[in-house]
Structure formats: structure tokens, C-alpha cells
PDB file of C-alpha atoms in Angstrom:
ATOM      1  CA  UNK A1450      -6.386   6.465  -4.178  1.00 40.00           C
ATOM      2  CA  UNK A1451      -7.040   4.590  -0.957  1.00 53.00           C
ATOM      3  CA  UNK A1452      -9.526   6.807   0.867  1.00 55.00           C
ATOM      4  CA  UNK A1453      -9.035   5.117   4.216  1.00 66.00           C
ATOM      5  CA  UNK A1454      -5.444   6.259   4.737  1.00 68.00           C
ATOM      6  CA  UNK A1455      -5.281   9.868   3.594  1.00 70.00           C
ATOM      7  CA  UNK A1456      -2.696  12.031   5.350  1.00 70.00           C
ATOM      8  CA  UNK A1457      -2.554  12.924   8.115  1.00 70.00           C
ATOM      9  CA  UNK A1458      -3.130   9.458   9.515  1.00 73.00           C
ATOM     10  CA  UNK A1459      -4.152   9.621  13.163  1.00 73.00           C
ATOM     11  CA  UNK A1460      -3.982   5.887  13.896  1.00 74.00           C
ATOM     12  CA  UNK A1461      -0.620   4.386  14.778  1.00 78.00           C
ATOM     13  CA  UNK A1462      -0.454   2.209  11.672  1.00 76.00           C
ATOM     14  CA  UNK A1463       2.978   0.783  12.411  1.00 76.00           C
ATOM     15  CA  UNK A1464       1.867  -0.335  15.873  1.00 80.00           C
ATOM     16  CA  UNK A1465      -1.371  -1.794  14.490  1.00 79.00           C
ATOM     17  CA  UNK A1466       0.526  -3.848  11.941  1.00 77.00           C
ATOM     18  CA  UNK A1467       3.199  -4.693  14.517  1.00 77.00           C
ATOM     19  CA  UNK A1468       0.558  -6.141  16.845  1.00 81.00           C
ATOM     20  CA  UNK A1469      -0.925  -8.151  14.001  1.00 82.00           C
ATOM     21  CA  UNK A1470       0.052 -11.745  13.450  1.00 89.00           C
ATOM     22  CA  UNK A1471       0.494 -13.851  10.341  1.00 92.00           C
ATOM     23  CA  UNK A1472      -3.048 -15.143  10.775  1.00 91.00           C
ATOM     24  CA  UNK A1473      -4.291 -11.541  10.599  1.00 89.00           C
ATOM     25  CA  UNK A1474      -2.407 -11.053   7.343  1.00 90.00           C
ATOM     26  CA  UNK A1475      -3.915 -14.303   6.071  1.00 92.00           C
ATOM     27  CA  UNK A1476      -7.386 -12.948   6.942  1.00 90.00           C
ATOM     28  CA  UNK A1477      -6.776  -9.749   4.977  1.00 86.00           C
ATOM     29  CA  UNK A1478      -5.403 -11.806   2.091  1.00 87.00           C
ATOM     30  CA  UNK A1479      -8.493 -14.018   2.138  1.00 88.00           C
ATOM     31  CA  UNK A1480     -10.636 -10.938   1.552  1.00 84.00           C
ATOM     32  CA  UNK A1481      -8.525  -9.158  -1.047  1.00 84.00           C
ATOM     33  CA  UNK A1482      -7.547 -11.773  -3.625  1.00 85.00           C
ATOM     34  CA  UNK A1483      -9.979 -12.817  -6.340  1.00 85.00           C
ATOM     35  CA  UNK A1484     -10.631 -16.249  -4.827  1.00 87.00           C
ATOM     36  CA  UNK A1485      -9.572 -16.029  -1.220  1.00 86.00           C
ATOM     37  CA  UNK A1486     -11.737 -18.936  -0.146  1.00 89.00           C
ATOM     38  CA  UNK A1487      -8.802 -21.310   0.310  1.00 88.00           C
ATOM     39  CA  UNK A1488      -7.107 -18.790   2.619  1.00 90.00           C
ATOM     40  CA  UNK A1489     -10.362 -18.327   4.529  1.00 90.00           C
ATOM     41  CA  UNK A1490     -10.660 -22.114   4.901  1.00 91.00           C
ATOM     42  CA  UNK A1491      -7.116 -22.310   6.292  1.00 91.00           C
ATOM     43  CA  UNK A1492      -7.942 -19.556   8.737  1.00 90.00           C
ATOM     44  CA  UNK A1493     -11.158 -21.238   9.894  1.00 91.00           C
ATOM     45  CA  UNK A1494      -9.240 -24.459  10.608  1.00 92.00           C
ATOM     46  CA  UNK A1495      -6.785 -22.738  12.973  1.00 92.00           C
ATOM     47  CA  UNK A1496      -7.202 -22.893  16.776  1.00 93.00           C
ATOM     48  CA  UNK A1497      -8.511 -19.879  18.720  1.00 88.00           C
ATOM     49  CA  UNK A1498      -5.467 -18.858  20.770  1.00 89.00           C
ATOM     50  CA  UNK A1499      -3.022 -16.448  19.133  1.00 88.00           C
ATOM     51  CA  UNK A1500       0.121 -18.457  19.962  1.00 92.00           C
ATOM     52  CA  UNK A1501      -1.484 -21.764  18.997  1.00 94.00           C
ATOM     53  CA  UNK A1502      -2.906 -20.229  15.804  1.00 91.00           C
ATOM     54  CA  UNK A1503       0.494 -18.905  14.721  1.00 92.00           C
ATOM     55  CA  UNK A1504       2.272 -22.187  15.468  1.00 95.00           C
ATOM     56  CA  UNK A1505      -0.352 -24.215  13.588  1.00 94.00           C
ATOM     57  CA  UNK A1506      -0.251 -21.846  10.616  1.00 94.00           C
ATOM     58  CA  UNK A1507       3.540 -22.137  10.421  1.00 94.00           C
ATOM     59  CA  UNK A1508       3.276 -25.946  10.551  1.00 94.00           C
ATOM     60  CA  UNK A1509       0.599 -26.099   7.848  1.00 92.00           C
ATOM     61  CA  UNK A1510       2.229 -23.838   5.264  1.00 92.00           C
ATOM     62  CA  UNK A1511       4.935 -24.952   2.895  1.00 92.00           C
ATOM     63  CA  UNK A1512       8.261 -23.130   3.313  1.00 93.00           C
ATOM     64  CA  UNK A1513       7.607 -21.084   0.153  1.00 94.00           C
ATOM     65  CA  UNK A1514       4.056 -20.137   1.208  1.00 91.00           C
ATOM     66  CA  UNK A1515       5.242 -19.232   4.710  1.00 94.00           C
ATOM     67  CA  UNK A1516       8.043 -17.063   3.311  1.00 94.00           C
ATOM     68  CA  UNK A1517       5.550 -15.297   1.018  1.00 93.00           C
ATOM     69  CA  UNK A1518       3.092 -14.674   3.852  1.00 93.00           C
ATOM     70  CA  UNK A1519       5.873 -13.390   6.125  1.00 94.00           C
ATOM     71  CA  UNK A1520       7.071 -11.093   3.337  1.00 94.00           C
ATOM     72  CA  UNK A1521       3.539  -9.748   2.790  1.00 90.00           C
ATOM     73  CA  UNK A1522       3.141  -9.190   6.539  1.00 89.00           C
ATOM     74  CA  UNK A1523       6.493  -7.391   6.858  1.00 89.00           C
ATOM     75  CA  UNK A1524       5.939  -5.296   3.721  1.00 88.00           C
ATOM     76  CA  UNK A1525       2.490  -4.223   4.914  1.00 83.00           C
ATOM     77  CA  UNK A1526       3.986  -3.180   8.252  1.00 83.00           C
ATOM     78  CA  UNK A1527       6.760  -1.248   6.491  1.00 84.00           C
ATOM     79  CA  UNK A1528       4.263   0.555   4.250  1.00 80.00           C
ATOM     80  CA  UNK A1529       2.050   1.342   7.230  1.00 78.00           C
ATOM     81  CA  UNK A1530       5.065   2.902   8.927  1.00 79.00           C
ATOM     82  CA  UNK A1531       5.660   5.094   5.878  1.00 78.00           C
ATOM     83  CA  UNK A1532       2.054   6.283   5.830  1.00 73.00           C
ATOM     84  CA  UNK A1533       2.159   7.331   9.449  1.00 74.00           C
ATOM     85  CA  UNK A1534       5.732   8.657   9.574  1.00 75.00           C
ATOM     86  CA  UNK A1535       5.460  12.102   7.979  1.00 66.00           C
ATOM     87  CA  UNK A1536       4.820  15.028  10.319  1.00 66.00           C
ATOM     88  CA  UNK A1537       1.169  16.056  10.452  1.00 64.00           C
ATOM     89  CA  UNK A1538       1.944  19.763  10.164  1.00 61.00           C
ATOM     90  CA  UNK A1539       3.843  19.210   6.884  1.00 56.00           C
ATOM     91  CA  UNK A1540       0.868  17.596   5.190  1.00 62.00           C
ATOM     92  CA  UNK A1541      -1.727  19.486   3.218  1.00 67.00           C
ATOM     93  CA  UNK A1542      -5.112  18.408   2.030  1.00 68.00           C
ATOM     94  CA  UNK A1543      -5.535  16.204  -1.022  1.00 65.00           C
ATOM     95  CA  UNK A1544      -6.625  18.402  -3.941  1.00 65.00           C
ATOM     96  CA  UNK A1545      -7.378  17.703  -7.600  1.00 64.00           C
ATOM     97  CA  UNK A1546      -9.731  19.033 -10.295  1.00 65.00           C
ATOM     98  CA  UNK A1547     -11.694  15.792  -9.918  1.00 62.00           C
ATOM     99  CA  UNK A1548     -11.320  13.528  -6.939  1.00 65.00           C
ATOM    100  CA  UNK A1549     -13.153  10.225  -6.691  1.00 63.00           C
ATOM    101  CA  UNK A1550     -12.845   8.244  -3.499  1.00 67.00           C
ATOM    102  CA  UNK A1551     -14.750   4.999  -3.213  1.00 66.00           C
ATOM    103  CA  UNK A1552     -14.756   2.698  -0.236  1.00 71.00           C
ATOM    104  CA  UNK A1553     -17.648   1.331   1.742  1.00 75.00           C
ATOM    105  CA  UNK A1554     -17.402   1.443   5.515  1.00 81.00           C
ATOM    106  CA  UNK A1555     -18.150  -2.283   5.766  1.00 79.00           C
ATOM    107  CA  UNK A1556     -16.152  -2.689   8.970  1.00 79.00           C
ATOM    108  CA  UNK A1557     -18.666  -0.448  10.756  1.00 81.00           C
ATOM    109  CA  UNK A1558     -21.690  -2.513   9.746  1.00 81.00           C
ATOM    110  CA  UNK A1559     -23.242  -4.953  12.179  1.00 80.00           C
ATOM    111  CA  UNK A1560     -22.732  -8.551  11.060  1.00 77.00           C
ATOM    112  CA  UNK A1561     -25.682 -10.314   9.503  1.00 77.00           C
ATOM    113  CA  UNK A1562     -25.816 -13.806  10.989  1.00 77.00           C
ATOM    114  CA  UNK A1563     -22.477 -15.436  11.610  1.00 81.00           C
ATOM    115  CA  UNK A1564     -19.287 -13.994  10.183  1.00 81.00           C
ATOM    116  CA  UNK A1565     -16.319 -15.973   8.992  1.00 86.00           C
ATOM    117  CA  UNK A1566     -13.150 -15.625  11.029  1.00 86.00           C
ATOM    118  CA  UNK A1567     -11.526 -13.826   8.081  1.00 87.00           C
ATOM    119  CA  UNK A1568     -14.223 -11.142   7.966  1.00 86.00           C
ATOM    120  CA  UNK A1569     -14.333 -10.703  11.758  1.00 86.00           C
ATOM    121  CA  UNK A1570     -10.521 -10.405  11.913  1.00 86.00           C
ATOM    122  CA  UNK A1571     -10.387  -7.958   9.009  1.00 84.00           C
ATOM    123  CA  UNK A1572     -13.188  -5.781  10.408  1.00 85.00           C
ATOM    124  CA  UNK A1573     -11.519  -5.601  13.835  1.00 84.00           C
ATOM    125  CA  UNK A1574      -8.237  -4.562  12.225  1.00 84.00           C
ATOM    126  CA  UNK A1575      -9.905  -2.059   9.893  1.00 83.00           C
ATOM    127  CA  UNK A1576     -11.761  -0.473  12.804  1.00 83.00           C
ATOM    128  CA  UNK A1577      -8.351   0.257  14.340  1.00 82.00           C
ATOM    129  CA  UNK A1578      -6.734   1.888  11.313  1.00 81.00           C
ATOM    130  CA  UNK A1579      -9.334   3.026   8.760  1.00 83.00           C
ATOM    131  CA  UNK A1580     -10.633   6.564   8.535  1.00 81.00           C
ATOM    132  CA  UNK A1581     -14.365   7.236   8.501  1.00 81.00           C
ATOM    133  CA  UNK A1582     -16.073   9.263   5.762  1.00 79.00           C
ATOM    134  CA  UNK A1583     -16.065  12.483   7.857  1.00 80.00           C
ATOM    135  CA  UNK A1584     -12.336  12.002   8.610  1.00 80.00           C
ATOM    136  CA  UNK A1585     -11.626  11.515   4.899  1.00 77.00           C
ATOM    137  CA  UNK A1586     -13.558  14.690   4.048  1.00 75.00           C
ATOM    138  CA  UNK A1587     -11.421  16.639   6.549  1.00 76.00           C
ATOM    139  CA  UNK A1588      -8.342  15.614   4.533  1.00 75.00           C
ATOM    140  CA  UNK A1589      -9.732  16.557   1.124  1.00 74.00           C
ATOM    141  CA  UNK A1590      -9.696  20.076  -0.295  1.00 66.00           C
ATOM    142  CA  UNK A1591     -12.818  20.337  -2.384  1.00 62.00           C
ATOM    143  CA  UNK A1592     -11.959  22.151  -5.650  1.00 60.00           C
ATOM    144  CA  UNK A1593     -14.787  24.697  -5.515  1.00 58.00           C
ATOM    145  CA  UNK A1594     -17.864  25.757  -3.643  1.00 56.00           C
ATOM    146  CA  UNK A1595     -19.842  23.755  -6.202  1.00 58.00           C
ATOM    147  CA  UNK A1596     -18.137  20.555  -5.091  1.00 58.00           C
ATOM    148  CA  UNK A1597     -20.273  17.995  -3.413  1.00 59.00           C
ATOM    149  CA  UNK A1598     -20.176  14.601  -1.801  1.00 57.00           C
ATOM    150  CA  UNK A1599     -21.968  11.943  -3.811  1.00 56.00           C
ATOM    151  CA  UNK A1600     -22.828   8.487  -2.583  1.00 53.00           C
ATOM    152  CA  UNK A1601     -23.360   5.452  -4.772  1.00 51.00           C
ATOM    153  CA  UNK A1602     -23.487   1.686  -4.227  1.00 51.00           C
ATOM    154  CA  UNK A1603     -20.193  -0.042  -3.471  1.00 50.00           C
ATOM    155  CA  UNK A1604     -20.958  -3.620  -4.397  1.00 39.00           C
ATOM    156  CA  UNK A1605     -17.479  -4.706  -5.466  1.00 38.00           C
ATOM    157  CA  UNK A1606     -16.072  -5.117  -1.980  1.00 40.00           C
ATOM    158  CA  UNK A1607     -15.036  -8.722  -1.296  1.00 39.00           C
ATOM    159  CA  UNK A1608     -15.995  -8.179   2.350  1.00 39.00           C
ATOM    160  CA  UNK A1609     -19.587  -7.425   1.476  1.00 35.00           C
ATOM    161  CA  UNK A1610     -21.840 -10.401   1.084  1.00 33.00           C
ATOM    162  CA  UNK A1611     -23.875 -10.324  -2.149  1.00 31.00           C
ATOM    163  CA  UNK A1612     -27.176  -9.608  -0.416  1.00 30.00           C
ATOM    164  CA  UNK A1613     -25.802  -6.504   1.344  1.00 31.00           C
ATOM    165  CA  UNK A1614     -25.729  -3.158  -0.369  1.00 33.00           C
ATOM    166  CA  UNK A1615     -24.706   0.247   0.783  1.00 35.00           C
ATOM    167  CA  UNK A1616     -22.920   3.395  -0.145  1.00 35.00           C
ATOM    168  CA  UNK A1617     -19.883   5.390   0.803  1.00 36.00           C
ATOM    169  CA  UNK A1618     -18.490   6.920  -2.356  1.00 36.00           C
ATOM    170  CA  UNK A1619     -17.013  10.363  -1.972  1.00 40.00           C
ATOM    171  CA  UNK A1620     -16.364  12.519  -5.008  1.00 37.00           C
TER     172      UNK A1620
END
């Protein structure tokens, strides 16, 4: 369960993805695949301006890679539209006998030293669409009065550098 997009979603996800460019999708990809370093390197080599960055990215990618990236970008936008499309009043709280939500709020942390372009891009995008821990808790129906919020280290995030540790597990 992705605890950063529980219904109701207040952010306009479709608009956020619609404003994003292929380079933004490449940044998210660089941080979510097992070895995203080659995507991060491609991103770092792109010029600063949005139009120039998109044109250069399209020139550098093979037709198959470009088609795959465009498909990922369009599919993410479509899915974002689905998440935000249902009426807020028709949505209840998420309930289950046991509910474990785990996601560090890494996008809210101040950068340590210099950040790669992939991390900076991803954090800016996540700040637009992700829900904070208190917002997630508002959308969860705790099963009993004995329920509690537990925090534990989230060290598996690809966006967290190895020397950083923190917590944001909700259960």
C-alpha cells in the first residue's frame, strides 16, 4: 500500500504529472530502479532549461528507449488521474485488522551537501503530490483504541543516502 496517495487525495495529481516533463520521469526512474545510476548520469548531462533539456533528452535516447520513457510518463499521468478522480465524499478511510504503512518523508529533509539533479527533481515533485504522516493518519481508520503509530528506520529508500537514517513507519 502506497501511504503517500491514500484517498482522498488533495493534490491535483493529474495536473502535477501533466506539468512534468520526460526529464522529470527520468529523475523518478533514476531513483526507483535497482541501479538507476545510468539514468541519473543522463539527467546530470542535460542542460538546465526545460525546453533545451527535453530536446536534448529526445536526441540522446534511442527510439525504443524514448518510446518506453514516453509510455512510462503517460501511464504515470493516467494513473495519477485515476487516484485523484473519485469524489472525496464517496471515499471512506482505509481500514484493516492490521495496517502497515512504511514510507520515509525524505522529500521534506534538508539536503546534506550537494544533491544530484535526480534527487532534487524527485523531491520537488514529491513535495507537490505526497501526503505527510499526519495527512496519512487522517485517511486511516485505526482498528481499535489500542491501535498505535509506530516508527522504525526506513533505510531501504533509494533516495536516502546510506549515511542518513530516519523513521516514518505507520502501523
